[in-house]
Coordinates of C-alpha atoms in Angstrom, one line a residue:
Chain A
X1 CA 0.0 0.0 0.0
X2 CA 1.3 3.4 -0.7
X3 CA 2.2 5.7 2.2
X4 CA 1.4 9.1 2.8
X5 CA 4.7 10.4 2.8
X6 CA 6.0 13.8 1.0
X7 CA 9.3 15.1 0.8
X8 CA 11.2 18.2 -0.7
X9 CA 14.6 19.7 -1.2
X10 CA 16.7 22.9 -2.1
X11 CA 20.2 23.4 -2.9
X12 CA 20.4 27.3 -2.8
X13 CA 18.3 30.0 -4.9
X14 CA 19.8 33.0 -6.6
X15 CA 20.7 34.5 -9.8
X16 CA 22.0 32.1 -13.0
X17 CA 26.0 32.0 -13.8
X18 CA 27.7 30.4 -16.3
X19 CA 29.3 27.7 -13.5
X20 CA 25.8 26.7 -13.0
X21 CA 24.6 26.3 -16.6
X22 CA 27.7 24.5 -17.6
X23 CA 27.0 22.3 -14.4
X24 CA 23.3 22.1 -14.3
X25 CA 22.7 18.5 -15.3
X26 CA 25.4 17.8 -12.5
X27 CA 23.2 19.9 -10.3
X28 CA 19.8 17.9 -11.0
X29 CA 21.8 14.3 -10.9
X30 CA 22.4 15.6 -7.3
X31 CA 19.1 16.5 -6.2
X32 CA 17.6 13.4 -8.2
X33 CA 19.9 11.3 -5.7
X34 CA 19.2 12.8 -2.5
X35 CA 15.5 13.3 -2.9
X36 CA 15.1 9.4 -4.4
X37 CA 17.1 8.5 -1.1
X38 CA 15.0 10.5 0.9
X39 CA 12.0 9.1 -0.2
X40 CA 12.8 5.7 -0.2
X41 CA 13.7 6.1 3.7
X42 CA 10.1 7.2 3.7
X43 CA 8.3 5.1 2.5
X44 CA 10.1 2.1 4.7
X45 CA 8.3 3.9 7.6
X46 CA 11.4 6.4 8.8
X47 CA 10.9 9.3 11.0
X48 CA 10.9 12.8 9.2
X49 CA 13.4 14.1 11.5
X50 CA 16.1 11.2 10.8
X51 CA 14.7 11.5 6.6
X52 CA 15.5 15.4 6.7
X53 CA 18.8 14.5 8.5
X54 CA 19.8 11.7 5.6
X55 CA 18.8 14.1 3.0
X56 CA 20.9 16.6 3.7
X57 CA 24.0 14.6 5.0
X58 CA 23.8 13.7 0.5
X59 CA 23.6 17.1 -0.1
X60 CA 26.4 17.9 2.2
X61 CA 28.5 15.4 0.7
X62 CA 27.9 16.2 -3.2
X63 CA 30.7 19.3 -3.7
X64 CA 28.2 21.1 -6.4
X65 CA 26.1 22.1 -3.1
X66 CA 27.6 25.1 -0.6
X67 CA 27.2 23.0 2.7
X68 CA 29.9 20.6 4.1
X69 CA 32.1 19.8 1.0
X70 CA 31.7 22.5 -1.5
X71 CA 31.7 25.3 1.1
X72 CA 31.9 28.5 0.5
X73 CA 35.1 30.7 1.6
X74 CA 35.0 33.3 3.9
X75 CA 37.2 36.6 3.6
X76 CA 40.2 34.6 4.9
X77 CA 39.8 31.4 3.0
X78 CA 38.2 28.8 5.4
X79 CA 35.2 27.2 6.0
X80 CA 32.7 28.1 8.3
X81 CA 29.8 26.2 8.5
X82 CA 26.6 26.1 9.9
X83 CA 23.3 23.7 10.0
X84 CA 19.6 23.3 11.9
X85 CA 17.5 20.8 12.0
X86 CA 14.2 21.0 13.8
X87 CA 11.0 18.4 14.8
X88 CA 7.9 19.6 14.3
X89 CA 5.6 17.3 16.5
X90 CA 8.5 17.7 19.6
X91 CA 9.0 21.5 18.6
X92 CA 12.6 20.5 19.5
X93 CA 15.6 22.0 17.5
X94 CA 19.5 21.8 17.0
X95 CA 21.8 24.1 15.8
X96 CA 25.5 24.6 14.8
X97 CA 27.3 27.8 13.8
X98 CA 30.9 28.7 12.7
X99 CA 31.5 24.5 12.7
X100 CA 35.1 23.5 11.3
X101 CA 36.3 20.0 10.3
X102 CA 32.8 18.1 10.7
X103 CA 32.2 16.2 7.4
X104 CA 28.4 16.7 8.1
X105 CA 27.1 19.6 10.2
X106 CA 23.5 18.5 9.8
X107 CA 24.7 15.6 11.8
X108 CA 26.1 17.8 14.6
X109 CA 23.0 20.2 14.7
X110 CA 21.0 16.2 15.4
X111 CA 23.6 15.6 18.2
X112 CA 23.0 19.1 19.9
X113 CA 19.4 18.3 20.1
X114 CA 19.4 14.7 20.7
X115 CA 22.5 15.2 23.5
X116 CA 22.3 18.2 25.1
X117 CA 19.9 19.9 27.0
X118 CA 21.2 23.6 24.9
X119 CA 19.8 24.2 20.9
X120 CA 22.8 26.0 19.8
X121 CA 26.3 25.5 19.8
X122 CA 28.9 27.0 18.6
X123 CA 32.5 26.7 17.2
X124 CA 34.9 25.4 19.2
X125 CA 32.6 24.0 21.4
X126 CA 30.9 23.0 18.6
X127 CA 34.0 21.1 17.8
X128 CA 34.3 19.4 21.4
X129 CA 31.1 18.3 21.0
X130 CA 32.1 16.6 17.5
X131 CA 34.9 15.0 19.5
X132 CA 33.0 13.5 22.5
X133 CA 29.9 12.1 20.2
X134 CA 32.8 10.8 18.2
X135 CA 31.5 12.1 14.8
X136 CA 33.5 11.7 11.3
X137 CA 35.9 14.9 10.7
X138 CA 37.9 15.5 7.9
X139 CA 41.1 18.0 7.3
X140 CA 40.3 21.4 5.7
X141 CA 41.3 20.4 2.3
X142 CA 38.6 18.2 2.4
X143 CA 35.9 20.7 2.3
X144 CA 37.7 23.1 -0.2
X145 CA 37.0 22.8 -4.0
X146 CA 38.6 24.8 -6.7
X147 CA 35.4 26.1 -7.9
X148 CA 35.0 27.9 -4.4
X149 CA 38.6 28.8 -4.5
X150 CA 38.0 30.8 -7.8
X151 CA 34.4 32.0 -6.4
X152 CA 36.5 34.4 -3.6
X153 CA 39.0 35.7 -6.0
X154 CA 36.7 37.0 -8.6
X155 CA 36.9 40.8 -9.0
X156 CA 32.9 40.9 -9.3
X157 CA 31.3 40.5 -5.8
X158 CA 30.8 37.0 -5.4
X159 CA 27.3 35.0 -5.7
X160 CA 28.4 32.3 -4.1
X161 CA 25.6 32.0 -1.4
X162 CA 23.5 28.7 -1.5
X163 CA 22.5 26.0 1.3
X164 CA 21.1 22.9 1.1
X165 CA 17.8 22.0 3.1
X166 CA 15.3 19.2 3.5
X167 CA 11.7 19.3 4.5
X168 CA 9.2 15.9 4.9
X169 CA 6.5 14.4 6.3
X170 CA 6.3 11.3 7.5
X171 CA 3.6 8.3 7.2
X172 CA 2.8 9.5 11.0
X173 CA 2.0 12.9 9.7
X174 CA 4.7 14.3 11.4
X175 CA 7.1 17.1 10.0
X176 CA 10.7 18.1 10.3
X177 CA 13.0 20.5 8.7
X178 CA 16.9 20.2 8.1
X179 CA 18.5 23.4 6.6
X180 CA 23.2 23.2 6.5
X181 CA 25.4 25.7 4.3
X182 CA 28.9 26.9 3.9
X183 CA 28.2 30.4 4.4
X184 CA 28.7 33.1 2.0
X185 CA 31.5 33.7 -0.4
X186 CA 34.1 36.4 1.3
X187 CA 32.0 37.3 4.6
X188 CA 34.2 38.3 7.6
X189 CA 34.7 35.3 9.6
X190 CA 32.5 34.4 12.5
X191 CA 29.5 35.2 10.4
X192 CA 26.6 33.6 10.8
X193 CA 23.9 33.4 8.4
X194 CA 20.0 32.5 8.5
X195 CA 20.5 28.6 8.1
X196 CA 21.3 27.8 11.2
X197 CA 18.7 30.0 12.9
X198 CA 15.7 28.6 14.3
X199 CA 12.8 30.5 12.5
X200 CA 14.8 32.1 10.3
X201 CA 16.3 29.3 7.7
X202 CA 14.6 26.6 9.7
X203 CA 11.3 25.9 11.1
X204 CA 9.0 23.5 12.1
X205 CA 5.7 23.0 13.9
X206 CA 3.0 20.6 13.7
X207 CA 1.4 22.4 10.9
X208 CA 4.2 22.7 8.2
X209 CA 8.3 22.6 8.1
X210 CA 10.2 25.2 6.4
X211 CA 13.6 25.8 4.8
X212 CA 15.2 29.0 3.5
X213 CA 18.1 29.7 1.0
X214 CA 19.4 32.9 -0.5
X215 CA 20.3 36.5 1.1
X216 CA 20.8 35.4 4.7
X217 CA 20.9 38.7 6.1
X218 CA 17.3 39.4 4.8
X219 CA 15.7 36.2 6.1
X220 CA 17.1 37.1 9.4
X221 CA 15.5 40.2 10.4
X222 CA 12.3 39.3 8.4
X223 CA 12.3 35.6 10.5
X224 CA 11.1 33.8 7.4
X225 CA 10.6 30.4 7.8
X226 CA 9.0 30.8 11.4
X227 CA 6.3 34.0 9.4
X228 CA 5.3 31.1 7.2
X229 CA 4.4 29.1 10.0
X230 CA 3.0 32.4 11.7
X231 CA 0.7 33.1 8.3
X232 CA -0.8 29.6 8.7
X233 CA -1.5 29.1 12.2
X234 CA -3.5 32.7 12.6
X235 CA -4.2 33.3 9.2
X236 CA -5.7 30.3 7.8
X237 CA -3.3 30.3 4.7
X238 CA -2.5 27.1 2.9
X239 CA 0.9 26.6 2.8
X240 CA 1.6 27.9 -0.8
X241 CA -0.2 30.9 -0.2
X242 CA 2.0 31.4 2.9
X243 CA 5.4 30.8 1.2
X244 CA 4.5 33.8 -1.4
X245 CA 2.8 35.9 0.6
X246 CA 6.5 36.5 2.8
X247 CA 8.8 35.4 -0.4
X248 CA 7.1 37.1 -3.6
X249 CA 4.6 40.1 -1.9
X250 CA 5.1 42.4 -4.5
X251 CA 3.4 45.1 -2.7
X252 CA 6.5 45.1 0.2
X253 CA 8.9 43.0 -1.5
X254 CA 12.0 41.3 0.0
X255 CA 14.8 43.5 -1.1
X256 CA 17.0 40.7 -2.2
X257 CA 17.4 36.8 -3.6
X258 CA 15.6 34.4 -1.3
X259 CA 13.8 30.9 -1.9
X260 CA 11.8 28.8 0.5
X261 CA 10.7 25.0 0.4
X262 CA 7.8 23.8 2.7
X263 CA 5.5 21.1 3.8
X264 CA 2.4 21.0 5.6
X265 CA 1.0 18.3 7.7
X266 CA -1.0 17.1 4.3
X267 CA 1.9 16.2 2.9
X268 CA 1.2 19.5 0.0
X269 CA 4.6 20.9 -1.0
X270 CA 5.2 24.6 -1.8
X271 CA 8.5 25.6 -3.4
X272 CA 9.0 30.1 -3.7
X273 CA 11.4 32.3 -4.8
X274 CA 12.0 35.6 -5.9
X275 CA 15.6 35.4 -8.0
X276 CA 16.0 33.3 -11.4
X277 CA 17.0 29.6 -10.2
X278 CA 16.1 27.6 -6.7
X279 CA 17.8 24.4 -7.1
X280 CA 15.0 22.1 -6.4
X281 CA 13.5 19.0 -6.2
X282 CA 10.1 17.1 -4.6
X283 CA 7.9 13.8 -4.4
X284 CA 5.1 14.3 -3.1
X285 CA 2.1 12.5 -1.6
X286 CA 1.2 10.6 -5.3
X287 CA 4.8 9.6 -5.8
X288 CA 4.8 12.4 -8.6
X289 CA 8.5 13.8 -8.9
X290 CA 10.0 17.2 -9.9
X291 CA 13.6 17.9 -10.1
X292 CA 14.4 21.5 -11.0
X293 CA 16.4 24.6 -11.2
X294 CA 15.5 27.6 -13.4
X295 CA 12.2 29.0 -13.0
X296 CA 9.1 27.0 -15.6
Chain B
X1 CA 6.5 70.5 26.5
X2 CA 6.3 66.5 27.3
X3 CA 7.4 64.0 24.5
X4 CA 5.8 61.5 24.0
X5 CA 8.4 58.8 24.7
X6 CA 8.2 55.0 26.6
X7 CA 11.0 52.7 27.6
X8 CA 11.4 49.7 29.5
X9 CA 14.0 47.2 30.6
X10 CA 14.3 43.8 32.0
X11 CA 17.3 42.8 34.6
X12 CA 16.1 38.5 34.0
X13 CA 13.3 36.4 35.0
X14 CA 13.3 33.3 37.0
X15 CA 12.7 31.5 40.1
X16 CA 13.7 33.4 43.7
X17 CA 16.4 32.7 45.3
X18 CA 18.6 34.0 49.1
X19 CA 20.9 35.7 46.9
X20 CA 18.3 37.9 45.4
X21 CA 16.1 38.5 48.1
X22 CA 19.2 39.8 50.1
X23 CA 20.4 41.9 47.2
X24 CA 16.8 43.2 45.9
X25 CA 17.7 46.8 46.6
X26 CA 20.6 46.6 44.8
X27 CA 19.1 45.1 41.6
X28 CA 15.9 48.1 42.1
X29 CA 19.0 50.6 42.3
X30 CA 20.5 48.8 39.0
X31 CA 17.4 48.9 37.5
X32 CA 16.1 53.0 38.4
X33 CA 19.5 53.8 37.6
X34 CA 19.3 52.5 33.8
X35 CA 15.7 53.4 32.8
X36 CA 16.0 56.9 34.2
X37 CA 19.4 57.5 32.0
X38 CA 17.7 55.6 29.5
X39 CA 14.4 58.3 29.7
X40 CA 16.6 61.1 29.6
X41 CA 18.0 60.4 26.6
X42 CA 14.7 59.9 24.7
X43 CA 13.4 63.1 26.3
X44 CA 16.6 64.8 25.0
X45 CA 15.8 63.3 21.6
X46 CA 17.8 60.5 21.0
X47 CA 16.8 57.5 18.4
X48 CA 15.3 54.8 20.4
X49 CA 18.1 52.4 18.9
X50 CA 21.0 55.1 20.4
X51 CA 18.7 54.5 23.7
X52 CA 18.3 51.3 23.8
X53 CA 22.0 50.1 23.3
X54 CA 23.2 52.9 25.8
X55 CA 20.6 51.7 28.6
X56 CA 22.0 48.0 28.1
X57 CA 25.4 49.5 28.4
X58 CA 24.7 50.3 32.0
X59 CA 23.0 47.0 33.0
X60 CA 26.3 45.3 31.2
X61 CA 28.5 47.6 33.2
X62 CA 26.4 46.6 36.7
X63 CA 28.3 43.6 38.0
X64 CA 24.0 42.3 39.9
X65 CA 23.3 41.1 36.0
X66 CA 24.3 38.2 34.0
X67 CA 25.6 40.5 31.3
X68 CA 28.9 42.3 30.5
X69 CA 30.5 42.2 34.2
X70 CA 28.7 39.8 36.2
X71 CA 28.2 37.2 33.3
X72 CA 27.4 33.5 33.9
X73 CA 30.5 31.2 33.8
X74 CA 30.0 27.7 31.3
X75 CA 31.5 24.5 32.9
X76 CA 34.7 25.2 31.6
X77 CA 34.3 28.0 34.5
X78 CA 34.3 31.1 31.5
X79 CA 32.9 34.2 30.2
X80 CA 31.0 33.9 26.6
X81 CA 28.6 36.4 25.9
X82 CA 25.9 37.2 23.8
X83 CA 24.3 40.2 22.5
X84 CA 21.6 41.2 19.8
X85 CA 20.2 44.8 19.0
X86 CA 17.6 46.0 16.2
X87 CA 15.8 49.1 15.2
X88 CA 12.3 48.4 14.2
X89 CA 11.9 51.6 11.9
X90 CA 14.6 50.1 9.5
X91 CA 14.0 45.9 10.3
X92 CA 18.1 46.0 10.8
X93 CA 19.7 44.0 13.2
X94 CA 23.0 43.4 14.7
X95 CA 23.9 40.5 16.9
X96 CA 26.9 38.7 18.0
X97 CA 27.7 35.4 20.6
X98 CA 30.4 33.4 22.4
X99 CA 32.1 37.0 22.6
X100 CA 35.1 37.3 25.0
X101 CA 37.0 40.2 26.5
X102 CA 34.7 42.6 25.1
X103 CA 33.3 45.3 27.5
X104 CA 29.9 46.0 25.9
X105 CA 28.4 43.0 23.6
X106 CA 25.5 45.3 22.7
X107 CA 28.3 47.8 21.5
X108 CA 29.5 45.1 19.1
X109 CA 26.7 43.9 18.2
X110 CA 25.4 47.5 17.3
X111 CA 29.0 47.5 15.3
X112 CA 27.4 44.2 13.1
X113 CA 24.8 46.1 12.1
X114 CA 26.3 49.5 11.6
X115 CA 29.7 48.7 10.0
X116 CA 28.9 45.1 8.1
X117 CA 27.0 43.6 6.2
X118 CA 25.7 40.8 8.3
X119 CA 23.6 40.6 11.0
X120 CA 25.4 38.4 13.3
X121 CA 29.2 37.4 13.9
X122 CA 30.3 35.3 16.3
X123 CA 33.4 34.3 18.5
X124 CA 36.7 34.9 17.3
X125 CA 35.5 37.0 14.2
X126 CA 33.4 39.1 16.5
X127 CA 36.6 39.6 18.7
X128 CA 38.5 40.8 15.4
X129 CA 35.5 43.0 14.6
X130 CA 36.2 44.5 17.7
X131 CA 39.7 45.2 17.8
X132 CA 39.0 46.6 14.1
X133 CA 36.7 49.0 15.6
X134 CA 38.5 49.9 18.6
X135 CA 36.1 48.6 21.1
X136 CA 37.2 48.7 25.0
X137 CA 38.7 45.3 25.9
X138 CA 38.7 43.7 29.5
X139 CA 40.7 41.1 31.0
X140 CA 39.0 37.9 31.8
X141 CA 39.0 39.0 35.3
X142 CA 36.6 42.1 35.0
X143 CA 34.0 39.8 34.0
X144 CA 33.8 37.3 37.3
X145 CA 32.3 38.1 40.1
X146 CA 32.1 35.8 43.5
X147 CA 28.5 35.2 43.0
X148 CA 28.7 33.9 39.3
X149 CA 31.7 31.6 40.6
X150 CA 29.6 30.5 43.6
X151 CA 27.1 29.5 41.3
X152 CA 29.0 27.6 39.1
X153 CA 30.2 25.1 42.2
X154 CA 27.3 24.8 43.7
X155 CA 25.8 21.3 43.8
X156 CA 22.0 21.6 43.3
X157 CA 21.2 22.7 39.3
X158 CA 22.4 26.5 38.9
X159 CA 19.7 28.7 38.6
X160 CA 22.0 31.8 37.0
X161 CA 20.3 32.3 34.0
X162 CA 19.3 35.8 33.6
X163 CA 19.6 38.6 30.9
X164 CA 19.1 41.8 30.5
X165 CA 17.1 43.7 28.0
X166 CA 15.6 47.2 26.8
X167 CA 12.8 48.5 24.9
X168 CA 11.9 51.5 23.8
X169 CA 10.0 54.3 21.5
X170 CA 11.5 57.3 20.6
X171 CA 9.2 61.3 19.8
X172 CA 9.1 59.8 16.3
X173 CA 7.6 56.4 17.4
X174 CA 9.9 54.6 16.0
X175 CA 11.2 51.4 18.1
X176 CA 14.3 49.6 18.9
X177 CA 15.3 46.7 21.0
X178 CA 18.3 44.9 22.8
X179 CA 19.2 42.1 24.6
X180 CA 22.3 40.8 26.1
X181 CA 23.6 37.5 28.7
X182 CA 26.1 36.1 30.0
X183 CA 23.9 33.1 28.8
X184 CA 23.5 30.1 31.2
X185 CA 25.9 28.6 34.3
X186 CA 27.7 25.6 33.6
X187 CA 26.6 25.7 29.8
X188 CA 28.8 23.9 27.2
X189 CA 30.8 25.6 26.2
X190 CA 30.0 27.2 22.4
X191 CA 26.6 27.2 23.7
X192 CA 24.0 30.3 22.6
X193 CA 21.1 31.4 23.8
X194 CA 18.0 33.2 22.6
X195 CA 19.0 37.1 24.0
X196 CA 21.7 37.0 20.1
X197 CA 18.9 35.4 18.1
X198 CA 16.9 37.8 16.3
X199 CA 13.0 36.8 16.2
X200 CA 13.9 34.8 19.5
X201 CA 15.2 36.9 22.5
X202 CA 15.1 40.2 20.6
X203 CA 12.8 41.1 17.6
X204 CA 11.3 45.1 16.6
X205 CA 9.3 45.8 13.8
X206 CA 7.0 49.1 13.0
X207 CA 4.3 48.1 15.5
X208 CA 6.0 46.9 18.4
X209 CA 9.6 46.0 19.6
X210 CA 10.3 43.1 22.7
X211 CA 13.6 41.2 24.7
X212 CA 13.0 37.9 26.3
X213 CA 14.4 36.4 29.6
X214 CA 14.4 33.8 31.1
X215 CA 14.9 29.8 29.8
X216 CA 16.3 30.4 26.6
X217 CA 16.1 26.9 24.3
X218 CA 12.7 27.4 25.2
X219 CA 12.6 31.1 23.7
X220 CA 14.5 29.7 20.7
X221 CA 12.3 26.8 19.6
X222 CA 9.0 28.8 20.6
X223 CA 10.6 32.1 18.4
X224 CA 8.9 34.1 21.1
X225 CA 9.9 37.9 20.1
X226 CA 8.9 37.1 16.8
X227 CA 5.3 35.5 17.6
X228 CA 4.1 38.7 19.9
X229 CA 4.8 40.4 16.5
X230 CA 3.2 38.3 14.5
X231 CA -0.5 38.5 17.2
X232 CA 0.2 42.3 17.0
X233 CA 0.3 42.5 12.9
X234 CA -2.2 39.1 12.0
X235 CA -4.2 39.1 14.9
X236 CA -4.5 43.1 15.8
X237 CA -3.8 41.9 19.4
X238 CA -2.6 44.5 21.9
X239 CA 0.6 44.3 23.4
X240 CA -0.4 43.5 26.9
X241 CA -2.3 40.7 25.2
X242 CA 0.2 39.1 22.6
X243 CA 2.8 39.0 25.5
X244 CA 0.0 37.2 28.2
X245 CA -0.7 35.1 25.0
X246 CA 2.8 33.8 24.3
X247 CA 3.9 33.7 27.9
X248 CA 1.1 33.0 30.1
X249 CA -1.0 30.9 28.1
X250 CA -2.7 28.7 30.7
X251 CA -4.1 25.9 27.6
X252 CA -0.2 25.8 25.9
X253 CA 2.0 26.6 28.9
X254 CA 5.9 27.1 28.2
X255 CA 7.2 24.5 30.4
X256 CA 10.1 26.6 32.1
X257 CA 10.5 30.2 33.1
X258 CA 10.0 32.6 30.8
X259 CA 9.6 36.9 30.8
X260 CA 8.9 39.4 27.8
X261 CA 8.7 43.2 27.8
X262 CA 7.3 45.0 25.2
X263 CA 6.5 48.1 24.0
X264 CA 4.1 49.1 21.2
X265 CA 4.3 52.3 18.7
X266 CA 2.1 54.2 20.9
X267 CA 4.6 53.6 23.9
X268 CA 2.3 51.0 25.7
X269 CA 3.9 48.9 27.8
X270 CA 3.8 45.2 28.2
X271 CA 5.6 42.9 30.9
X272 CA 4.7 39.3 30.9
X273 CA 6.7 36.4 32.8
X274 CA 5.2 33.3 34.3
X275 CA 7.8 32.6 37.3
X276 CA 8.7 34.7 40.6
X277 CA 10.3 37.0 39.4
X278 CA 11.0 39.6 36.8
X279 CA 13.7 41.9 37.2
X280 CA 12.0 45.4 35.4
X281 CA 11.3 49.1 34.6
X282 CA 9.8 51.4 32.6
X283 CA 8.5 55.0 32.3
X284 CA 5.5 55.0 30.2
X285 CA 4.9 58.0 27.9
X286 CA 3.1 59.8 31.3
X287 CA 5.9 59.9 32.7
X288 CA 5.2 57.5 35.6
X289 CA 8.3 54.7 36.7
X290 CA 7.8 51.4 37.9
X291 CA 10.7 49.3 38.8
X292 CA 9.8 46.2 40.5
X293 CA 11.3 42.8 41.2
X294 CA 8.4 40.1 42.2
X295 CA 4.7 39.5 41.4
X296 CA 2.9 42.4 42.6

């Protein structure tokens, strides 16, 4: 019998570049692999929370995506990464910023929830944490591709933002949302961006599950993913209607790139963005597929 | 002729304890101190965001509140602070955590959001942010008091979580808020609270602005800032009410100790908090003070 599952991915939103047309089959073949995987977890009666956590861990590892290998480079050339995942029916949340050395952050973020009594931790004790739970690191090179490398010397001011991020529901109805990046190309180190922050690139509820990609700054101070959440449980909205009422309001519009992908509690996916490409891909409750990245 | 100014501050919410009773005139003193400086300002004309970072200021500087001087210590027996600040007329933020040495958080953190691009940096990167900016520096010994080391060795769970936090509306009715900790005693190290995440322990938008105390994984996971916001702007709740909403909600109790102020673009005031006690001030725009510490 065929479970009520859904599931949906991103692998950062933004404008097009030549790197990504040349690479854009390379792209899909990624996001085809991790949302199959995903899915097939799913549908053998896994948890959302530890189906967003697999998802993304793929993502993470594929060096096309900005989030564990692949990263971006901050100003001074390293890696700085940072993840969240979250569980809608436990409203329970972890979080890792400015994390070095940890093949998967995603996994990390899971640990500080599942571990700790704290939702956010950060660098170095980040890295501690790592140690003790006896997670997989790797050496810096590791993380670094040349593609990145060139990304922080171009003269032009660099587009390299992106993220990777996971939403599902489960055959239990239950929702989760898993959000991990590299940062953004040439910030000042210690920066922090939106996809570690609970209600900002990550959030979820027992209503829907929510994760953001694009201008980090911007879904900061607007809160996105938790306003989503906000427009549905006082509002009424269905879960589309949310997403493009924050992401494409053209009457107060988001003054720069940003994408969102989220789930309800029905299992109906909504995909928004405001820029020319969200890497993207979905199957939802009728097994139907999409695997995307410019807009159609 | 009378402006028509509020402001309000919060010194941390919690249970009581022997320490506090015995020092509740100090903390009153701590507390009239700040919001009258803080009142002056705004009757002088200062922005509310100029006010509300130079009110915090003082509570850092007081050695009574987890903040600045006076910070918790984590298990490893140190100082790692956090600190958020944002200005509701221009949805900018600035925040910054695990910072060390520096004397004012909310100064840096006001430095992420006036000299950077981001909107929050963290550890190291915040430190060299810092030194860039010519921030005043302390020794690891101007942050420790007795009491905070007292509480880290005592043998029953610490209860030194605590925060402070300020509100405020400026003659043009435009709001600000801050928040800044010394975050929790015998934390992990790395660990960050809500008072640095924007939309958790410090939010301010057009209609109202709000800093949380109090237990802050809680704060974080329940985006609490954000949500009175959200009542205010999609359910035309008052600010009194969205606060008793979020906080006191007697059908979906937060299951820990938890405080909110408020303040609204009228200059109503709102405090909220569903333990003992709640460290707090204002001056509402009649001019009358309040500075209390328990349930009245």
């Amino acid at each position: 019998m065929k479970k009520n599952i859904a599931i949906a991915i991103h692998g950062g939103a933004g404008q097009d570049s030549p790197y990504i047309r040349e690479h854009v089959n390379d792209y899909k073949k990624g996001l085809k692999e991790a949302i199959e995987h995903g899915h097939k977890l799913l549908s053998k009666g896994a948890k959302a929370i530890d189906v967003v956590e697999a998802t993304v861990r793929i993502l993470e590892d594929n060096p096309f995506f900005n989030a564990g290998r692949g990263s971006a480079l901050n100003r001074e050339g390293e890696v700085e990464m940072d993840a969240a995942i979250m569980d809608g029916k436990l409203l329970m949340a972890g979080a890792v910023s400015m994390v070095r050395n940890v093949k998967n952050p995603i996994e990390l973020a899971r640990t500080v929830m599942h571990y700790t009594k704290h939702v956010h931790i950060a660098g170095e004790g980040a890295l501690k944490l790592a140690k003790i739970r006896n997670l997989e690191l790797q050496p810096n090179e590791y993380f670094i591709t040349d593609h990145q490398r060139d990304l922080l010397l171009e003269e032009t001011t660099p587009t390299g933002h992106g993220t990777v991020g996971c939403v599902a529901m489960d055959e239990f109805g239950h929702l989760a949302a898993a959000t991990s990046t590299g940062g953004l190309t040439g910030s000042l180190p210690g920066r922090v961006g939106d996809s570690c922050l609970v209600g900002a690139g990550c959030y979820a509820n027992e209503l829907s599950a929510s994760s953001c990609t694009g201008e980090g700054e911007l879904i900061i101070t607007s809160v996105i993913a938790h306003k989503v959440a906000m427009l549905m449980e006082l509002k009424n909205m269905r879960v589309q209607e949310a997403c493009d009422y924050v992401i494409r309001n053209m009457e107060n519009p988001i003054p720069g790139d940003v994408g969102i992908i989220s789930v309800d509690n029905k299992g109906r996916i909504a995909f928004s963005f405001n820029c020319q490409r969200m890497h993207r891909a979905s199957i939802d409750t009728s097994g139907k597929m999409v695997v995307e990245v410019y807009n159609v």
